[in-house]
mmCIF file of C-alpha atoms and ligand atoms in Angstrom:
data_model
loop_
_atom_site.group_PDB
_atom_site.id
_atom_site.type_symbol
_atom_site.label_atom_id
_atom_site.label_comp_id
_atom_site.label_asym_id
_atom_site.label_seq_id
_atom_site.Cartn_x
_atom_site.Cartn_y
_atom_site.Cartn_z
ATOM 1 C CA UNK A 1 89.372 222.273 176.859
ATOM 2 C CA UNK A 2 85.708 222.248 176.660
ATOM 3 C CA UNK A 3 83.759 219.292 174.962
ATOM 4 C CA UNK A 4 81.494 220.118 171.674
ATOM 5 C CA UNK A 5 77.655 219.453 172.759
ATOM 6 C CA UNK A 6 77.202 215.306 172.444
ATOM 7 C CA UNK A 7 73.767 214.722 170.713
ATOM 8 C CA UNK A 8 74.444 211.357 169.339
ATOM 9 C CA UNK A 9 74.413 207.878 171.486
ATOM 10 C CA UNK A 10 74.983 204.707 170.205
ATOM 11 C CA UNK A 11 73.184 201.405 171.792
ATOM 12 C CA UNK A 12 74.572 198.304 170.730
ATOM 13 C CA UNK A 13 72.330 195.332 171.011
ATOM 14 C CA UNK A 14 73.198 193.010 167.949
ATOM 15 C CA UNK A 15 74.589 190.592 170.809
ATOM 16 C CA UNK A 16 73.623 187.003 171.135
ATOM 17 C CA UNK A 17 72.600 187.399 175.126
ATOM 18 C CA UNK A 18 73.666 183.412 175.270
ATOM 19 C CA UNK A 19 74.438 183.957 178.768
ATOM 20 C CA UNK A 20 70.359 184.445 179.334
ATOM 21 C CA UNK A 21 69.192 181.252 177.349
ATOM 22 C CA UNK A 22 66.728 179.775 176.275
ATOM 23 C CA UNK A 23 65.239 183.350 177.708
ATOM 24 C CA UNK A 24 66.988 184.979 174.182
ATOM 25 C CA UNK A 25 66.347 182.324 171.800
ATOM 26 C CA UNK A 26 63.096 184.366 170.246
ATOM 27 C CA UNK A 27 63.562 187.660 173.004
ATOM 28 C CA UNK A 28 66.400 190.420 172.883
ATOM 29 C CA UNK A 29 68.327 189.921 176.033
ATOM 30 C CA UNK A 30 68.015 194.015 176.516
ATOM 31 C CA UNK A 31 64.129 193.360 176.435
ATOM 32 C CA UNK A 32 64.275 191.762 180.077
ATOM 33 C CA UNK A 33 62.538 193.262 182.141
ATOM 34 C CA UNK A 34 63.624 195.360 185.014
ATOM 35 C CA UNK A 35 60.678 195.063 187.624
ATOM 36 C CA UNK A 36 58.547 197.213 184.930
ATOM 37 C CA UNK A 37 60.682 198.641 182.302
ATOM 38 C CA UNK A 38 62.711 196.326 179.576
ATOM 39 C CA UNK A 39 66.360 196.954 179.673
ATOM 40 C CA UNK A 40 66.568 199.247 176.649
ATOM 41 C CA UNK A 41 64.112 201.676 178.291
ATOM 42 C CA UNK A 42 66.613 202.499 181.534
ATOM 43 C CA UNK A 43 69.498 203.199 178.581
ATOM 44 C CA UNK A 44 67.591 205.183 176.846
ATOM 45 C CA UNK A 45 65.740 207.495 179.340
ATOM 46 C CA UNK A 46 69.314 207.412 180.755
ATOM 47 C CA UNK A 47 70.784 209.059 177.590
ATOM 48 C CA UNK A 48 68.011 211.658 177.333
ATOM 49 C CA UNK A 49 68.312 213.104 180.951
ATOM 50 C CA UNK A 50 72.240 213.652 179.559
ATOM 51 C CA UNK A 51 70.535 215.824 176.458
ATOM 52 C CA UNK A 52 70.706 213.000 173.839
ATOM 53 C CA UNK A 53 68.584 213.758 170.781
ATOM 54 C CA UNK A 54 69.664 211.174 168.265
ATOM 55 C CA UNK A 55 69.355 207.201 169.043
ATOM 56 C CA UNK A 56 70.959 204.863 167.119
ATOM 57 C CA UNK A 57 70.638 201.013 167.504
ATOM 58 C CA UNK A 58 72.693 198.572 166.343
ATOM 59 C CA UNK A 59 70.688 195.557 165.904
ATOM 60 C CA UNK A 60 70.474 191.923 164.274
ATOM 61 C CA UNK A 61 68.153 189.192 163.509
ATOM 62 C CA UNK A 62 65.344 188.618 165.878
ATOM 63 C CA UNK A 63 66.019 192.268 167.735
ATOM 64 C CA UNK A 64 62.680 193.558 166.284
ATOM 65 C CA UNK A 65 61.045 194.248 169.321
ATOM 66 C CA UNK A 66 63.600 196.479 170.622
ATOM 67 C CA UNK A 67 62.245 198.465 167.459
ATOM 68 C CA UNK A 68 58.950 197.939 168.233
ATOM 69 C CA UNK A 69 59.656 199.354 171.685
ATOM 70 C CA UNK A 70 59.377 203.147 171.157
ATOM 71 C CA UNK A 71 56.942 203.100 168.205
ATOM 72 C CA UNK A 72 53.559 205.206 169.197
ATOM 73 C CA UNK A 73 51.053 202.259 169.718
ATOM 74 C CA UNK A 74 47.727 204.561 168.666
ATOM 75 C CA UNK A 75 45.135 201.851 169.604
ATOM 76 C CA UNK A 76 46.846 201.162 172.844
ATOM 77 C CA UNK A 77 46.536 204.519 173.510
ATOM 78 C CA UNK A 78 42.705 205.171 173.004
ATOM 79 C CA UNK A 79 41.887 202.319 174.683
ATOM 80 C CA UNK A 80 43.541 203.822 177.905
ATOM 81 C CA UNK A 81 42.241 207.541 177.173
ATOM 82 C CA UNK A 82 38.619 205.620 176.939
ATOM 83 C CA UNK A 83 39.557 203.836 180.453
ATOM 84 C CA UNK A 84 40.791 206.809 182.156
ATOM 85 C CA UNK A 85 44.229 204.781 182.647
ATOM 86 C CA UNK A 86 46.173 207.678 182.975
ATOM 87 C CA UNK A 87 49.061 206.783 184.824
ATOM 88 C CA UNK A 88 49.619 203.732 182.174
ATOM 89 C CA UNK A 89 49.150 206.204 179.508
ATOM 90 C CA UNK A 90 51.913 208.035 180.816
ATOM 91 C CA UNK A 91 54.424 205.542 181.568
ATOM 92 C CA UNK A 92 53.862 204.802 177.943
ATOM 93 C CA UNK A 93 54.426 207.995 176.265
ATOM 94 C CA UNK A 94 58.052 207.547 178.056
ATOM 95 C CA UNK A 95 58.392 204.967 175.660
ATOM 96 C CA UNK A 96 58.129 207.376 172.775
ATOM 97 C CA UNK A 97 60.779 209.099 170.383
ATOM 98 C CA UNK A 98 60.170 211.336 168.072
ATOM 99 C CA UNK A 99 59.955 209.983 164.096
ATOM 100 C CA UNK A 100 63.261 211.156 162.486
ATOM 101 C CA UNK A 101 65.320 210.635 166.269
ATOM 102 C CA UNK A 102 65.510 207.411 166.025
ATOM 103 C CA UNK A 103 68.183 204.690 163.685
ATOM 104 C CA UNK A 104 68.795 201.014 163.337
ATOM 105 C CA UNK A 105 71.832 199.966 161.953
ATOM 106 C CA UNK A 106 72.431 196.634 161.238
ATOM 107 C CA UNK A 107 75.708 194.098 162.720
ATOM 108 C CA UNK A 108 75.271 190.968 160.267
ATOM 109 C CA UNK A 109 77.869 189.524 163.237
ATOM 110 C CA UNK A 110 78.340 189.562 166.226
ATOM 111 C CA UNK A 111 82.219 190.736 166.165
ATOM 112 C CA UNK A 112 82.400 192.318 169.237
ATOM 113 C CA UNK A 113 81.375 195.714 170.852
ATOM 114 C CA UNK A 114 84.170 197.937 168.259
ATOM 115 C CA UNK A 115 83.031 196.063 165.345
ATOM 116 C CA UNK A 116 79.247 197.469 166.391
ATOM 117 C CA UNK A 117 80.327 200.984 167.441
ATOM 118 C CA UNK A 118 81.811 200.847 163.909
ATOM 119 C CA UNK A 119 78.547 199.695 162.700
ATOM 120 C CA UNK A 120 76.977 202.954 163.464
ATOM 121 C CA UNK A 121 79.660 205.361 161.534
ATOM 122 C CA UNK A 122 77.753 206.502 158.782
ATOM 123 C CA UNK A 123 74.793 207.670 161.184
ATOM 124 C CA UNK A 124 77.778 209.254 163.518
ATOM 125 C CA UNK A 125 79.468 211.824 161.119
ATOM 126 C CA UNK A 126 82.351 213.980 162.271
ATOM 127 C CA UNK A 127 81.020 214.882 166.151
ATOM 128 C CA UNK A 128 81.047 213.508 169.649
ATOM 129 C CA UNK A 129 79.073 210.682 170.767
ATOM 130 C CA UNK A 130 78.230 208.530 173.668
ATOM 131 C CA UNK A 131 77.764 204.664 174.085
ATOM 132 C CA UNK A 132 75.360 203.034 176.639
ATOM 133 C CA UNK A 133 75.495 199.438 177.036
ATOM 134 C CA UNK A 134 72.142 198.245 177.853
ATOM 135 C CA UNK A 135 73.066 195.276 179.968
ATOM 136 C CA UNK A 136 74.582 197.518 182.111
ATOM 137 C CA UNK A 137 72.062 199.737 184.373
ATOM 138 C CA UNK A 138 72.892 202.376 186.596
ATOM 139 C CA UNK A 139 71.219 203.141 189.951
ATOM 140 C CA UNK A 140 71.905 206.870 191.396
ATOM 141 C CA UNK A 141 70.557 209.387 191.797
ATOM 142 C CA UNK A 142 71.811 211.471 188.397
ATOM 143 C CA UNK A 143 72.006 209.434 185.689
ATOM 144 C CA UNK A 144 75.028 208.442 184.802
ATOM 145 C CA UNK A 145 75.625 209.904 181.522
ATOM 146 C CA UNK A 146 74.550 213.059 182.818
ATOM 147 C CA UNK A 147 77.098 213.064 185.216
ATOM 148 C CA UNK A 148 79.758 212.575 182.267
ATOM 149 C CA UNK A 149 78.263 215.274 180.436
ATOM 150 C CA UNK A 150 78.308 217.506 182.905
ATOM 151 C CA UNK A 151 82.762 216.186 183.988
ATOM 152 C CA UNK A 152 83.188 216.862 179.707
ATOM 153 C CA UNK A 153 82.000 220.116 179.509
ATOM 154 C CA UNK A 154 84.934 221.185 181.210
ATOM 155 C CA UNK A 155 87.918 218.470 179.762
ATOM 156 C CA UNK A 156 86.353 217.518 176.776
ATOM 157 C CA UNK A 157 88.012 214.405 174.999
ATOM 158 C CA UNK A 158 87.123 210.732 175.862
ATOM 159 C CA UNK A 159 85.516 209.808 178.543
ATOM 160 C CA UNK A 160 84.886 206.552 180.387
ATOM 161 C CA UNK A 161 82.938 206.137 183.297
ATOM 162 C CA UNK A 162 84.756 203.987 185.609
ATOM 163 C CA UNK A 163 84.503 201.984 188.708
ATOM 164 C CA UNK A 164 86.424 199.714 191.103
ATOM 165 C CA UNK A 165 86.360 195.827 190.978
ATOM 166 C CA UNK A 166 87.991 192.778 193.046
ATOM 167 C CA UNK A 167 91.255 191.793 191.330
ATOM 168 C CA UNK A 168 90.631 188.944 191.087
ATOM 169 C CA UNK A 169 87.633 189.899 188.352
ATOM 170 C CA UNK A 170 89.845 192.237 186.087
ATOM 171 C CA UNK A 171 89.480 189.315 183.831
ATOM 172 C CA UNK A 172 86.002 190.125 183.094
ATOM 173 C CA UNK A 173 86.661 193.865 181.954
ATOM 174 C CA UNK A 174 88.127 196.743 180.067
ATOM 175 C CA UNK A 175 90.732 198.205 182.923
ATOM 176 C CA UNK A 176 92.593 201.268 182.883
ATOM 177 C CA UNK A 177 96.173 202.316 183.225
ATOM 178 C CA UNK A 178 95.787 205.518 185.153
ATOM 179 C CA UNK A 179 98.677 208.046 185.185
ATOM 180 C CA UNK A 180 96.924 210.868 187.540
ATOM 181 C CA UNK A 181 93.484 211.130 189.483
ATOM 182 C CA UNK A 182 91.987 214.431 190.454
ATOM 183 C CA UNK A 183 88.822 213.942 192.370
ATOM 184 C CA UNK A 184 86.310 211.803 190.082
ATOM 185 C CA UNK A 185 88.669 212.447 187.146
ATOM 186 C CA UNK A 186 91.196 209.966 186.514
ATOM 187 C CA UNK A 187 93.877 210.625 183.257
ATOM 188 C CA UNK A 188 94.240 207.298 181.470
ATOM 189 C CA UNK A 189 97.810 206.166 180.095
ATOM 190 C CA UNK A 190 96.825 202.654 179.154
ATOM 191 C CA UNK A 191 94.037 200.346 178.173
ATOM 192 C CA UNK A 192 93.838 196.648 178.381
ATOM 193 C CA UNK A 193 90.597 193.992 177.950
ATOM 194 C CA UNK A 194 90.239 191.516 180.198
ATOM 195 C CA UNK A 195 93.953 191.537 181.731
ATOM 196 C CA UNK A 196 94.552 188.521 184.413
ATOM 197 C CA UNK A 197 94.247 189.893 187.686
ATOM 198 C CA UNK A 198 98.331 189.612 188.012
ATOM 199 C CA UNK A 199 98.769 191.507 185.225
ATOM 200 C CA UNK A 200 96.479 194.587 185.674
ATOM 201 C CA UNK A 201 97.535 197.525 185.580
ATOM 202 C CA UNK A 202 94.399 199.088 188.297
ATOM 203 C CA UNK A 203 91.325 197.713 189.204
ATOM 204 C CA UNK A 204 89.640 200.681 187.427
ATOM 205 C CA UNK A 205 86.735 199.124 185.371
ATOM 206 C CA UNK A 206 85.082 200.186 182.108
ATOM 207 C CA UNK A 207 81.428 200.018 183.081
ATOM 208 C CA UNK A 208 79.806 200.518 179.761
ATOM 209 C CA UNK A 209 79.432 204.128 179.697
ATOM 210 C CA UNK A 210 81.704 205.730 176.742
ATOM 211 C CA UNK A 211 81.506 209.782 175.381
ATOM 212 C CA UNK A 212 84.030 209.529 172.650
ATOM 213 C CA UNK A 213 85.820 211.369 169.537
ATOM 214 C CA UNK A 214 84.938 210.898 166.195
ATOM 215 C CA UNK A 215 88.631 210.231 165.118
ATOM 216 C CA UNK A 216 87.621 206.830 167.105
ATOM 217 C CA UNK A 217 85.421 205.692 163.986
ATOM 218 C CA UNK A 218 88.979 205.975 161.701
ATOM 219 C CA UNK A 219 90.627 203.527 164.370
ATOM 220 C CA UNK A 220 88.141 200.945 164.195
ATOM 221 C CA UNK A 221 87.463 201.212 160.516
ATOM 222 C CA UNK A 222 91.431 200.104 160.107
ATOM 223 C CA UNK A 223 90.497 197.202 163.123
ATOM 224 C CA UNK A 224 87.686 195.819 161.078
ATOM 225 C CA UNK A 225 89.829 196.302 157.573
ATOM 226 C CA UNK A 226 92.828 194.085 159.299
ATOM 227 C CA UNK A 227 90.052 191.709 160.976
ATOM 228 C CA UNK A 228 92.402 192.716 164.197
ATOM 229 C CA UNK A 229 90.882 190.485 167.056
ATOM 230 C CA UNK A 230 91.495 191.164 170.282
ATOM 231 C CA UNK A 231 90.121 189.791 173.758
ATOM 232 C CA UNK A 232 87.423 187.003 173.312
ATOM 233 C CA UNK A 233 88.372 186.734 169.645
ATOM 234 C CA UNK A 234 86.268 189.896 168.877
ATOM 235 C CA UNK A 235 86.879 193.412 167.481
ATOM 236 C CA UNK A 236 87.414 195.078 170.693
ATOM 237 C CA UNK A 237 86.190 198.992 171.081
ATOM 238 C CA UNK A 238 89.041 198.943 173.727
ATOM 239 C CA UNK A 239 91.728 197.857 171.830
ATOM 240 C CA UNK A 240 90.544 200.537 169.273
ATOM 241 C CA UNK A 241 90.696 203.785 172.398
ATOM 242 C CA UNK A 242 94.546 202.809 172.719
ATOM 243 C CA UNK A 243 95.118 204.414 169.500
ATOM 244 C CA UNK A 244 93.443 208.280 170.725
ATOM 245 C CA UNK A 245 95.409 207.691 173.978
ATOM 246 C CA UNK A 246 97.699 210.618 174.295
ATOM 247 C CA UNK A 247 96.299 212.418 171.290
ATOM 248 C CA UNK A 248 93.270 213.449 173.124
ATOM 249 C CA UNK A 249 92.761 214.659 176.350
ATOM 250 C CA UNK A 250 91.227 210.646 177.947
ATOM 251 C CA UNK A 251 89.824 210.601 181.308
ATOM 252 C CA UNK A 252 88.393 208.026 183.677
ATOM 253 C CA UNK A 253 85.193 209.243 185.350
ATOM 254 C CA UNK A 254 84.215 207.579 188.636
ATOM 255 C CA UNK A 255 80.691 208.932 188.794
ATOM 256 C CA UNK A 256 78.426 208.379 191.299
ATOM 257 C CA UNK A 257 75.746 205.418 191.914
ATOM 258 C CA UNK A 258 75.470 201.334 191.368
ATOM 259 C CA UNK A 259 75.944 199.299 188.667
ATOM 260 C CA UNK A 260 74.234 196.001 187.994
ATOM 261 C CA UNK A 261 75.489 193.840 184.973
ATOM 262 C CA UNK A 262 71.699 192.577 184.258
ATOM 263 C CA UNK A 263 73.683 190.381 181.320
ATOM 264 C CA UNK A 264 74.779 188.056 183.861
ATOM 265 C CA UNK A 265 71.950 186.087 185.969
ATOM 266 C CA UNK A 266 72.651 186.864 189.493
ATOM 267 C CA UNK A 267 73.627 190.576 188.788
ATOM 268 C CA UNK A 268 70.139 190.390 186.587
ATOM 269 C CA UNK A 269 68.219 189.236 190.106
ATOM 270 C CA UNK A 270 70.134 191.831 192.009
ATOM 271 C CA UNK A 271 69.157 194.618 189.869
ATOM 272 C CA UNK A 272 65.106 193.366 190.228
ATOM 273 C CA UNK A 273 65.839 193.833 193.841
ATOM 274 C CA UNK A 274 67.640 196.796 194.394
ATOM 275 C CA UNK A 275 65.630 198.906 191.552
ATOM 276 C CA UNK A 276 62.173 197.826 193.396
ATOM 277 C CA UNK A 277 63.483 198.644 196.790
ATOM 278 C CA UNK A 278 64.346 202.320 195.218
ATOM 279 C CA UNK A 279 60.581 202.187 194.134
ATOM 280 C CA UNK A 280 58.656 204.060 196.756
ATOM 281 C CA UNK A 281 55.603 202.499 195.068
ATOM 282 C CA UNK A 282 56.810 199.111 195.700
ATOM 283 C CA UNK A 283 59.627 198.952 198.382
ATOM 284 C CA UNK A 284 57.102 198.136 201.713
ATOM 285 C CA UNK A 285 55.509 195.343 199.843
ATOM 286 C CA UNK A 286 58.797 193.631 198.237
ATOM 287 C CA UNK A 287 60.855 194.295 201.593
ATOM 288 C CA UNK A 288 57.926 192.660 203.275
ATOM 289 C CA UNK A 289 58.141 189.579 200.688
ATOM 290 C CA UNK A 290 61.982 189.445 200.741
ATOM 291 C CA UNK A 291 61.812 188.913 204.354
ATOM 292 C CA UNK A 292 59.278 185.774 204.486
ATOM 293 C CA UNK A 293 62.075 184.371 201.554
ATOM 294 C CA UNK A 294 65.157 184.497 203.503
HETATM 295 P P1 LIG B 301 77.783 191.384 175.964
HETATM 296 O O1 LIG B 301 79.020 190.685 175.593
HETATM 297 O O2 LIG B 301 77.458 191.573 177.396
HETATM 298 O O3 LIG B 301 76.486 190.749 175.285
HETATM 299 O O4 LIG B 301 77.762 192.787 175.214
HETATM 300 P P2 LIG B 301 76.227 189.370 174.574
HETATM 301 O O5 LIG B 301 77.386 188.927 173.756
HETATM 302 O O6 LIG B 301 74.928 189.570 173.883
HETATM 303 O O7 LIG B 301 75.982 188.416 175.827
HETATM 304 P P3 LIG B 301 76.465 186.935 176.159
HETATM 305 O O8 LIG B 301 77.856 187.069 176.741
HETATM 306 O O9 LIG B 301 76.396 186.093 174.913
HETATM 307 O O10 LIG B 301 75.471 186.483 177.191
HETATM 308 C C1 LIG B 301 77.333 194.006 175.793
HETATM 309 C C2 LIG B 301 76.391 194.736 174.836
HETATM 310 O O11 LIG B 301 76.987 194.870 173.546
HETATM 311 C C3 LIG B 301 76.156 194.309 172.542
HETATM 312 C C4 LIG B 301 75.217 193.354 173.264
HETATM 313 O O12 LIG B 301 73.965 193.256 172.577
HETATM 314 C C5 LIG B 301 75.067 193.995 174.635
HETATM 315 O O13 LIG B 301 74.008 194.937 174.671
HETATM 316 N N1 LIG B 301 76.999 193.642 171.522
HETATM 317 C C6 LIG B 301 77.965 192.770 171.898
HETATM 318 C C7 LIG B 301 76.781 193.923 170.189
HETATM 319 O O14 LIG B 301 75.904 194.743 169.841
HETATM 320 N N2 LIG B 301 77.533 193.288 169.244
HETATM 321 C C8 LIG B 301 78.508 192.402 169.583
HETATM 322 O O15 LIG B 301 79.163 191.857 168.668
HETATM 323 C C9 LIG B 301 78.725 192.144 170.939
#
């Protein structure tokens, strides 16, 4: 089965980031900055190296400046024609999409990640679509996404991208049941959020990278109608998946490349330092630095 084109992602950053105070009490958590780009920025040049034409946000109070983000800032750019700052200029016109590409929905809550996903429905309509957690960033050397599109034009379906953890940590994530693995392609029989490690069915982690079926927006709708919490006391998109599972061809995808969970401190420091050590423009100094610290 091959996989209609995916045009659509969804980015859902309507959470509270309370795990990053007081640096989110007046700043969205995926507007930290990742040794020169905020959060957002890595999701969303992610999403358009997979082919991604249509952005959707799902936002809340105080998220503004993730708006703000990929405007066109006119005066900013004369002054740095007038200055010759070229290389500026062009790191900024990354920061561009194009008027008409680009929707904010709106959580009122913060119900959990399926309660946002649902969020977006009416700007989804009746096609494939991915979902890129911000707080999540990927180093490798193709993006991530891109590597999913490229495992769903051949099985089509779900798709999550997928990686190993510790047991002992399977408390922290969405982990699959897996019923066969060929190569990077895992079939999935079974979804649970956040099992204890003893009762897990893998270690096979849900990362925060998600192509998905429409018929998913149905299966959350009747979630949010029946206020059906799961994990965390929140509207799980998980809990939601188990319903296509079976129906739909569902595949784990262990793709290539590092995550860093920039949501969480430490993995937030790690990230700094790995992603400037990629940097050829930076690596010599920050290596040199790193050294003198430790
Ligand atoms: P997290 O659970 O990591 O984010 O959600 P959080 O709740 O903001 O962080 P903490 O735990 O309080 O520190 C992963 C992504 O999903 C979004 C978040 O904004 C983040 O980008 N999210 C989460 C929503 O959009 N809505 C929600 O109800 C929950």
């Amino acid at each position: 089965m091959s996989g209609q084109k995916v045009r659509k992602a969804v980015f859902p950053v309507a959470g509270l980031g309370t795990r990053f105070l007081p640096a989110t009490k007046a700043m969205p958590k995926e507007m930290l900055t990742l040794v020169d780009k905020p959060l957002i920025q890595y999701a969303v040049e992610e999403a358009r190296a997979a082919g991604i034409e249509e952005f959707i946000f799902v936002t809340s109070k105080g998220k503004d400046p993730l708006e703000d983000h990929f405007d066109m800032h006119s005066d900013l750019y004369r002054t740095l024609e007038a200055r010759g700052k070229t290389a500026e200029l062009e790191a900024l016109k990354k920061t561009e999409i194009p008027s008409g590409k680009l929707f904010f929905t709106r959580q009122r809550e913060p119900l959990g990640l399926g309660h946002a996903v649902w969020c977006a429905r009416s700007a989804l309509g009746n096609e494939p679509f991915a979902v890129l957690l911000p707080d999540v960033v990927v180093l490798s050397k193709t993006p991530c996404l891109e590597q999913m599109v490229d495992a769903y034009k051949t099985v089509g379906g779900n798709m999550l991208a997928v990686e190993d953890v510790p047991r002992e940590d399977t408390n922290k994530y969405g982990i699959l049941d897996v019923a066969s693995e060929n190569g990077k392609l895992a079939v999935v029989k079974g979804l649970v959020e956040k099992p204890k490690p003893e009762a897990a069915p893998s270690t096979l982690s849900i990362i925060g990278r998600y192509i998905l079926q429409p018929e998913i927006l149905q299966l959350l709708d009747n979630n949010v109608q029946k206020n059906a919490r799961g994990a965390g006391g929140e509207i799980q998109l998980t809990d939601a998946l188990v319903g296509l599972l079976g129906k739909q061809p569902f595949h784990g995808f262990r793709f290539e490349g590092k995550t860093y969970d920039c949501g969480d401190k430490v993995g937030f420091i790690e990230a700094n330092v790995a992603f400037a050590l990629s940097r050829p423009d930076l690596q010599a100094d920050v290596l040199k630095k790193l050294k003198k610290l430790v």
